[in-house]
PDB file of C-alpha atoms in Angstrom:
ATOM      1  CA  ALA A   1      -5.407   0.609  -6.550  1.00 82.00           C
ATOM      2  CA  GLN A   2      -3.408  -2.449  -7.932  1.00 89.00           C
ATOM      3  CA  LYS A   3      -5.079  -5.432  -7.057  1.00 94.00           C
ATOM      4  CA  VAL A   4      -3.796  -9.584  -8.086  1.00 96.00           C
ATOM      5  CA  THR A   5      -5.720 -12.903  -7.441  1.00 96.00           C
ATOM      6  CA  GLN A   6      -4.514 -16.008  -7.020  1.00 96.00           C
ATOM      7  CA  ALA A   7      -7.508 -17.900  -5.970  1.00 95.00           C
ATOM      8  CA  GLN A   8      -5.879 -20.868  -5.808  1.00 96.00           C
ATOM      9  CA  THR A   9      -4.535 -21.491  -2.087  1.00 95.00           C
ATOM     10  CA  GLU A  10      -3.172 -24.852  -2.734  1.00 96.00           C
ATOM     11  CA  ILE A  11      -3.225 -27.576  -5.742  1.00 97.00           C
ATOM     12  CA  SER A  12      -2.013 -30.973  -5.269  1.00 97.00           C
ATOM     13  CA  VAL A  13      -1.180 -33.287  -8.711  1.00 97.00           C
ATOM     14  CA  VAL A  14       0.227 -36.411  -9.509  1.00 97.00           C
ATOM     15  CA  GLU A  15       3.959 -36.025 -10.881  1.00 97.00           C
ATOM     16  CA  LYS A  16       3.553 -35.717 -14.702  1.00 97.00           C
ATOM     17  CA  GLU A  17       0.595 -34.292 -14.547  1.00 97.00           C
ATOM     18  CA  ASP A  18       0.349 -30.840 -16.198  1.00 97.00           C
ATOM     19  CA  VAL A  19      -1.167 -27.959 -13.968  1.00 97.00           C
ATOM     20  CA  THR A  20      -2.184 -24.642 -14.635  1.00 98.00           C
ATOM     21  CA  LEU A  21      -1.866 -21.904 -12.154  1.00 98.00           C
ATOM     22  CA  ASP A  22      -4.013 -19.141 -11.916  1.00 98.00           C
ATOM     23  CA  CYS A  23      -3.630 -15.440 -12.004  1.00 98.00           C
ATOM     24  CA  VAL A  24      -6.289 -12.593 -12.102  1.00 98.00           C
ATOM     25  CA  TYR A  25      -5.212  -8.609 -12.115  1.00 97.00           C
ATOM     26  CA  GLU A  26      -6.525  -5.680 -12.221  1.00 96.00           C
ATOM     27  CA  THR A  27      -4.899  -2.123 -13.224  1.00 94.00           C
ATOM     28  CA  ARG A  28      -6.184   1.335 -14.000  1.00 93.00           C
ATOM     29  CA  ASP A  29      -2.439   1.721 -15.694  1.00 90.00           C
ATOM     30  CA  THR A  30      -2.130   1.387 -20.223  1.00 89.00           C
ATOM     31  CA  THR A  31       1.263   0.184 -19.020  1.00 88.00           C
ATOM     32  CA  TYR A  32       2.729  -2.122 -16.913  1.00 91.00           C
ATOM     33  CA  TYR A  33       4.188  -5.555 -15.819  1.00 91.00           C
ATOM     34  CA  LEU A  34       3.471  -8.841 -14.513  1.00 93.00           C
ATOM     35  CA  PHE A  35       5.950 -11.148 -12.978  1.00 93.00           C
ATOM     36  CA  TRP A  36       5.658 -15.019 -11.848  1.00 96.00           C
ATOM     37  CA  TYR A  37       7.597 -16.231  -8.741  1.00 96.00           C
ATOM     38  CA  LYS A  38       8.445 -19.632  -7.520  1.00 97.00           C
ATOM     39  CA  GLN A  39       9.033 -19.691  -3.444  1.00 95.00           C
ATOM     40  CA  PRO A  40      10.863 -23.231  -2.662  1.00 94.00           C
ATOM     41  CA  PRO A  41      10.360 -24.848   0.553  1.00 90.00           C
ATOM     42  CA  SER A  42      14.052 -22.583   1.197  1.00 88.00           C
ATOM     43  CA  GLY A  43      12.467 -19.581   1.148  1.00 89.00           C
ATOM     44  CA  GLU A  44      14.253 -17.359  -1.545  1.00 91.00           C
ATOM     45  CA  LEU A  45      11.712 -16.282  -3.793  1.00 93.00           C
ATOM     46  CA  VAL A  46      13.109 -16.927  -8.050  1.00 93.00           C
ATOM     47  CA  PHE A  47      11.858 -14.929 -10.667  1.00 92.00           C
ATOM     48  CA  LEU A  48      10.620 -16.660 -13.359  1.00 93.00           C
ATOM     49  CA  ILE A  49       8.775 -14.360 -16.192  1.00 90.00           C
ATOM     50  CA  ARG A  50       8.702 -10.482 -16.791  1.00 88.00           C
ATOM     51  CA  ARG A  51       5.387  -9.627 -19.431  1.00 89.00           C
ATOM     52  CA  ASN A  52       5.254  -6.467 -20.647  1.00 87.00           C
ATOM     53  CA  SER A  53       0.763  -5.472 -20.997  1.00 90.00           C
ATOM     54  CA  PHE A  54       2.005  -3.901 -24.773  1.00 87.00           C
ATOM     55  CA  ASP A  55       3.947  -7.896 -25.303  1.00 83.00           C
ATOM     56  CA  GLU A  56      -0.096 -10.129 -25.275  1.00 80.00           C
ATOM     57  CA  GLN A  57       3.036 -13.266 -26.528  1.00 80.00           C
ATOM     58  CA  ASN A  58       2.878 -16.352 -24.573  1.00 82.00           C
ATOM     59  CA  GLU A  59       5.755 -17.991 -24.067  1.00 83.00           C
ATOM     60  CA  ILE A  60       7.426 -20.812 -23.620  1.00 85.00           C
ATOM     61  CA  SER A  61      10.432 -22.011 -21.553  1.00 86.00           C
ATOM     62  CA  GLY A  62      11.102 -25.665 -21.279  1.00 92.00           C
ATOM     63  CA  ARG A  63       8.261 -27.317 -19.240  1.00 94.00           C
ATOM     64  CA  TYR A  64       7.098 -23.839 -18.482  1.00 94.00           C
ATOM     65  CA  SER A  65       4.743 -21.341 -20.990  1.00 93.00           C
ATOM     66  CA  TRP A  66       2.653 -18.009 -19.531  1.00 93.00           C
ATOM     67  CA  ASN A  67      -0.804 -17.039 -21.420  1.00 94.00           C
ATOM     68  CA  PHE A  68      -1.149 -13.316 -21.030  1.00 94.00           C
ATOM     69  CA  GLN A  69      -4.688 -12.268 -21.909  1.00 93.00           C
ATOM     70  CA  LYS A  70      -5.416  -8.713 -21.405  1.00 92.00           C
ATOM     71  CA  SER A  71      -8.635  -9.122 -22.214  1.00 92.00           C
ATOM     72  CA  THR A  72      -9.561 -11.128 -19.401  1.00 95.00           C
ATOM     73  CA  SER A  73      -6.833  -9.497 -17.145  1.00 96.00           C
ATOM     74  CA  SER A  74      -5.459 -13.033 -17.230  1.00 96.00           C
ATOM     75  CA  PHE A  75      -1.537 -14.561 -16.640  1.00 96.00           C
ATOM     76  CA  ASN A  76      -1.230 -17.855 -16.475  1.00 96.00           C
ATOM     77  CA  PHE A  77       1.190 -20.144 -15.704  1.00 96.00           C
ATOM     78  CA  THR A  78       1.271 -23.512 -17.435  1.00 96.00           C
ATOM     79  CA  ILE A  79       3.587 -26.174 -15.731  1.00 96.00           C
ATOM     80  CA  THR A  80       3.388 -29.494 -17.623  1.00 96.00           C
ATOM     81  CA  ALA A  81       4.672 -33.061 -16.441  1.00 97.00           C
ATOM     82  CA  SER A  82       5.191 -31.483 -13.451  1.00 97.00           C
ATOM     83  CA  GLN A  83       7.498 -33.303 -11.406  1.00 97.00           C
ATOM     84  CA  VAL A  84       8.332 -32.855  -7.462  1.00 96.00           C
ATOM     85  CA  VAL A  85      11.195 -30.735  -7.860  1.00 96.00           C
ATOM     86  CA  ASP A  86       8.104 -28.226  -9.125  1.00 97.00           C
ATOM     87  CA  SER A  87       6.390 -28.439  -5.256  1.00 97.00           C
ATOM     88  CA  ALA A  88       6.864 -24.686  -4.230  1.00 97.00           C
ATOM     89  CA  VAL A  89       4.217 -21.870  -3.570  1.00 96.00           C
ATOM     90  CA  TYR A  90       3.973 -19.453  -6.727  1.00 97.00           C
ATOM     91  CA  PHE A  91       3.480 -16.168  -6.689  1.00 96.00           C
ATOM     92  CA  CYS A  92       2.115 -14.067  -9.256  1.00 96.00           C
ATOM     93  CA  ALA A  93       2.660 -10.380  -9.606  1.00 95.00           C
ATOM     94  CA  LEU A  94       2.177  -6.862 -10.611  1.00 93.00           C
ATOM     95  CA  SER A  95       3.796  -3.454 -11.121  1.00 90.00           C
ATOM     96  CA  ARG A  96       3.629   0.121 -13.221  1.00 84.00           C
ATOM     97  CA  GLY A  97       7.029   0.010 -13.779  1.00 75.00           C
ATOM     98  CA  GLY A  98      10.659   1.756 -13.232  1.00 68.00           C
ATOM     99  CA  TYR A  99      11.059   2.031  -9.074  1.00 68.00           C
ATOM    100  CA  GLN A 100       7.102   1.455  -8.637  1.00 72.00           C
ATOM    101  CA  LYS A 101       5.924  -0.969  -6.108  1.00 78.00           C
ATOM    102  CA  VAL A 102       5.056  -4.932  -7.108  1.00 88.00           C
ATOM    103  CA  THR A 103       1.756  -5.645  -6.415  1.00 91.00           C
ATOM    104  CA  PHE A 104       1.522  -9.600  -5.016  1.00 92.00           C
ATOM    105  CA  GLY A 105      -0.605 -12.470  -5.037  1.00 94.00           C
ATOM    106  CA  THR A 106      -1.015 -14.620  -1.504  1.00 93.00           C
ATOM    107  CA  GLY A 107       0.370 -17.572  -3.852  1.00 95.00           C
ATOM    108  CA  THR A 108      -0.241 -20.853  -4.880  1.00 96.00           C
ATOM    109  CA  LYS A 109       0.959 -23.870  -3.194  1.00 96.00           C
ATOM    110  CA  LEU A 110       1.475 -26.867  -5.529  1.00 97.00           C
ATOM    111  CA  GLN A 111       2.269 -29.883  -4.605  1.00 97.00           C
ATOM    112  CA  VAL A 112       3.809 -32.594  -6.965  1.00 97.00           C
ATOM    113  CA  ILE A 113       2.611 -36.236  -5.477  1.00 97.00           C
ATOM    114  CA  PRO A 114       5.408 -38.874  -6.920  1.00 95.00           C
TER     115      PRO A 114
ATOM    116  CA  ASP B   1      29.013 -14.835  -7.639  1.00 64.00           C
ATOM    117  CA  GLY B   2      26.408 -12.165  -7.689  1.00 70.00           C
ATOM    118  CA  GLY B   3      23.196 -12.253  -5.134  1.00 92.00           C
ATOM    119  CA  ILE B   4      20.820 -10.915  -1.761  1.00 95.00           C
ATOM    120  CA  THR B   5      22.649 -12.193   1.842  1.00 95.00           C
ATOM    121  CA  GLN B   6      20.553 -11.774   4.416  1.00 96.00           C
ATOM    122  CA  SER B   7      22.016 -12.867   7.655  1.00 89.00           C
ATOM    123  CA  PRO B   8      20.894 -14.550  10.388  1.00 90.00           C
ATOM    124  CA  LYS B   9      18.966 -16.564   8.124  1.00 92.00           C
ATOM    125  CA  TYR B  10      17.033 -17.237  11.921  1.00 94.00           C
ATOM    126  CA  LEU B  11      16.953 -14.612  14.797  1.00 93.00           C
ATOM    127  CA  PHE B  12      15.160 -14.527  18.567  1.00 92.00           C
ATOM    128  CA  ARG B  13      14.430 -11.968  19.846  1.00 90.00           C
ATOM    129  CA  LYS B  14      12.489 -10.553  23.317  1.00 90.00           C
ATOM    130  CA  GLU B  15       9.518  -8.507  23.471  1.00 88.00           C
ATOM    131  CA  GLY B  16      10.276  -5.311  23.676  1.00 87.00           C
ATOM    132  CA  GLN B  17      13.790  -5.255  22.235  1.00 90.00           C
ATOM    133  CA  ASN B  18      15.274  -3.429  18.559  1.00 93.00           C
ATOM    134  CA  VAL B  19      16.748  -5.786  16.437  1.00 93.00           C
ATOM    135  CA  THR B  20      18.452  -5.294  12.596  1.00 95.00           C
ATOM    136  CA  LEU B  21      18.251  -7.504   9.815  1.00 96.00           C
ATOM    137  CA  SER B  22      20.349  -6.964   7.375  1.00 96.00           C
ATOM    138  CA  CYS B  23      21.035  -7.623   3.765  1.00 97.00           C
ATOM    139  CA  GLU B  24      23.625  -7.202   1.537  1.00 97.00           C
ATOM    140  CA  GLN B  25      23.956  -7.095  -2.506  1.00 96.00           C
ATOM    141  CA  ASN B  26      26.729  -7.276  -4.912  1.00 94.00           C
ATOM    142  CA  LEU B  27      24.462  -7.224  -7.921  1.00 90.00           C
ATOM    143  CA  ASN B  28      25.131  -3.059  -8.246  1.00 89.00           C
ATOM    144  CA  HIS B  29      21.585  -2.235  -7.869  1.00 89.00           C
ATOM    145  CA  ASP B  30      20.425   0.463  -7.251  1.00 88.00           C
ATOM    146  CA  ALA B  31      16.964   0.096  -5.940  1.00 90.00           C
ATOM    147  CA  MET B  32      16.764  -2.213  -2.712  1.00 93.00           C
ATOM    148  CA  TYR B  33      13.570  -3.367  -0.917  1.00 94.00           C
ATOM    149  CA  TRP B  34      12.228  -4.989   2.746  1.00 96.00           C
ATOM    150  CA  TYR B  35       8.954  -7.069   2.177  1.00 96.00           C
ATOM    151  CA  ARG B  36       7.505  -9.023   4.736  1.00 96.00           C
ATOM    152  CA  GLN B  37       5.491 -12.382   4.534  1.00 95.00           C
ATOM    153  CA  ASP B  38       2.561 -14.058   6.507  1.00 92.00           C
ATOM    154  CA  PRO B  39       0.736 -17.382   6.064  1.00 81.00           C
ATOM    155  CA  GLY B  40      -1.313 -16.246   3.333  1.00 72.00           C
ATOM    156  CA  GLN B  41      -0.648 -13.108   3.487  1.00 76.00           C
ATOM    157  CA  GLY B  42       1.526 -12.647   0.278  1.00 85.00           C
ATOM    158  CA  LEU B  43       3.900 -10.426   0.145  1.00 92.00           C
ATOM    159  CA  ARG B  44       4.046  -6.746   1.344  1.00 93.00           C
ATOM    160  CA  LEU B  45       5.887  -3.605   1.568  1.00 93.00           C
ATOM    161  CA  ILE B  46       7.750  -2.195   3.962  1.00 96.00           C
ATOM    162  CA  TYR B  47      10.326   0.322   2.928  1.00 95.00           C
ATOM    163  CA  TYR B  48      12.167   1.053  -0.491  1.00 93.00           C
ATOM    164  CA  SER B  49      15.245   2.815  -1.522  1.00 93.00           C
ATOM    165  CA  GLN B  50      16.046   4.055  -5.368  1.00 88.00           C
ATOM    166  CA  ILE B  51      19.392   5.594  -4.180  1.00 87.00           C
ATOM    167  CA  VAL B  52      21.962   6.292  -1.359  1.00 92.00           C
ATOM    168  CA  ASN B  53      21.100   8.373   1.864  1.00 94.00           C
ATOM    169  CA  ASP B  54      16.831   7.951   0.145  1.00 92.00           C
ATOM    170  CA  PHE B  55      14.482   5.600   1.305  1.00 94.00           C
ATOM    171  CA  GLN B  56      10.498   5.370   1.307  1.00 93.00           C
ATOM    172  CA  LYS B  57       7.580   3.979   3.174  1.00 94.00           C
ATOM    173  CA  GLY B  58       6.045   1.364   1.597  1.00 92.00           C
ATOM    174  CA  ASP B  59       2.733  -0.326   3.197  1.00 90.00           C
ATOM    175  CA  ILE B  60       3.509  -1.461   6.678  1.00 94.00           C
ATOM    176  CA  ALA B  61       6.047   0.929   7.869  1.00 96.00           C
ATOM    177  CA  GLU B  62       4.991   1.550  11.500  1.00 95.00           C
ATOM    178  CA  GLY B  63       7.497   0.167  13.921  1.00 95.00           C
ATOM    179  CA  TYR B  64      10.131  -0.647  11.198  1.00 97.00           C
ATOM    180  CA  SER B  65      13.310   1.774  10.250  1.00 97.00           C
ATOM    181  CA  VAL B  66      15.923   1.687   7.995  1.00 97.00           C
ATOM    182  CA  SER B  67      19.309   3.790   6.405  1.00 97.00           C
ATOM    183  CA  ARG B  68      20.744   3.624   3.081  1.00 97.00           C
ATOM    184  CA  GLU B  69      23.904   4.431   3.246  1.00 97.00           C
ATOM    185  CA  LYS B  70      25.791   2.126   0.880  1.00 96.00           C
ATOM    186  CA  LYS B  71      24.367   1.277  -1.856  1.00 94.00           C
ATOM    187  CA  GLU B  72      25.672  -2.398  -1.312  1.00 96.00           C
ATOM    188  CA  SER B  73      23.964  -2.292   2.317  1.00 97.00           C
ATOM    189  CA  PHE B  74      19.918  -1.782   3.253  1.00 97.00           C
ATOM    190  CA  PRO B  75      19.956  -2.606   6.438  1.00 97.00           C
ATOM    191  CA  LEU B  76      15.907  -3.629   8.339  1.00 97.00           C
ATOM    192  CA  THR B  77      15.196  -2.635  12.221  1.00 96.00           C
ATOM    193  CA  VAL B  78      11.982  -4.016  13.835  1.00 95.00           C
ATOM    194  CA  THR B  79      11.537  -2.159  16.579  1.00 92.00           C
ATOM    195  CA  SER B  80       9.990  -2.849  20.176  1.00 87.00           C
ATOM    196  CA  ALA B  81       6.934  -0.314  18.162  1.00 86.00           C
ATOM    197  CA  GLN B  82       5.908  -3.300  15.601  1.00 87.00           C
ATOM    198  CA  LYS B  83       3.408  -4.814  17.229  1.00 86.00           C
ATOM    199  CA  ASN B  84       3.018  -8.046  14.939  1.00 89.00           C
ATOM    200  CA  PRO B  85       7.499  -8.282  14.383  1.00 92.00           C
ATOM    201  CA  THR B  86       7.054 -12.404  14.387  1.00 94.00           C
ATOM    202  CA  ALA B  87       7.485 -12.887  10.309  1.00 95.00           C
ATOM    203  CA  PHE B  88       9.137 -14.124   7.593  1.00 96.00           C
ATOM    204  CA  TYR B  89      11.746 -10.772   6.415  1.00 97.00           C
ATOM    205  CA  LEU B  90      12.299 -10.836   2.562  1.00 96.00           C
ATOM    206  CA  CYS B  91      15.188  -7.954   1.251  1.00 96.00           C
ATOM    207  CA  ALA B  92      15.235  -7.873  -2.868  1.00 94.00           C
ATOM    208  CA  SER B  93      16.880  -5.397  -4.900  1.00 92.00           C
ATOM    209  CA  SER B  94      16.561  -4.589  -8.911  1.00 88.00           C
ATOM    210  CA  LYS B  95      18.195  -2.121 -10.852  1.00 81.00           C
ATOM    211  CA  PRO B  96      15.454  -0.452 -14.027  1.00 66.00           C
ATOM    212  CA  GLU B  97      16.362  -0.432 -17.028  1.00 61.00           C
ATOM    213  CA  THR B  98      17.798   2.993 -18.038  1.00 58.00           C
ATOM    214  CA  SER B  99      14.337   3.635 -20.935  1.00 55.00           C
ATOM    215  CA  GLY B 100      12.300   4.020 -18.047  1.00 54.00           C
ATOM    216  CA  ALA B 101      10.723  -0.080 -18.055  1.00 55.00           C
ATOM    217  CA  TYR B 102      11.128  -2.276 -14.924  1.00 57.00           C
ATOM    218  CA  ASN B 103      13.883  -5.362 -14.014  1.00 71.00           C
ATOM    219  CA  GLU B 104      12.647  -8.147 -12.235  1.00 82.00           C
ATOM    220  CA  GLN B 105      13.288  -8.072  -8.768  1.00 88.00           C
ATOM    221  CA  PHE B 106      16.112 -10.781  -6.884  1.00 90.00           C
ATOM    222  CA  PHE B 107      16.029 -11.878  -3.689  1.00 93.00           C
ATOM    223  CA  GLY B 108      17.258 -12.982  -1.322  1.00 95.00           C
ATOM    224  CA  PRO B 109      16.870 -16.267   1.469  1.00 94.00           C
ATOM    225  CA  GLY B 110      14.954 -14.621   4.268  1.00 95.00           C
ATOM    226  CA  THR B 111      15.410 -14.059   7.834  1.00 96.00           C
ATOM    227  CA  ARG B 112      12.939 -16.062   9.760  1.00 95.00           C
ATOM    228  CA  LEU B 113      11.664 -13.125  13.011  1.00 95.00           C
ATOM    229  CA  THR B 114      10.707 -15.211  16.007  1.00 94.00           C
ATOM    230  CA  VAL B 115       9.348 -12.935  18.932  1.00 90.00           C
ATOM    231  CA  LEU B 116       9.404 -14.782  22.672  1.00 86.00           C
TER     232      LEU B 116
END
């Protein structure tokens, strides 16, 4: 069975601080895919990144960066110089690929205080 | 613009009534999905469909039904058999790569259903 754990339920930071959202996953598959989604107050989930299990390169996109470590089964997400617009619920997710089911974590609510 | 639409945004129903939630996509995606979101529980899969006229149960299909008569449409019916239907419902679609790799799912804006 697949499982995604986001231990941080809620995080509050002051604007311009850096913040890291943790994601730990469990799977017996050798090939799998990891995702991060952002859910702003409007409710729609916005795709942020997909990572394949065979690609452990970290990725940076503007103020966002992702650290994938297979050795610790973690896929952490860091926002640098946080902004109020970053306030949202962030979900980490795991899939086997193809049409297989996506398993979502319970989400981390990030509040950026101006 | 391509995307996924869900209607209505807010829906109220009386206990014991069936209600149908709409989901339409113009992304030409093959697969479509329905999720339910409750506070503190993340997203749980209700049903999914890989192709027209075919669909499979997810983790919490009891009390729900779907149809996939057109590629663009995947309506969800919440029946009176659903014990606790009040929730936020999200529809998604994806188009897996021909190599078998997995493309991300794109989500609609959601429908918030309240049973009175």
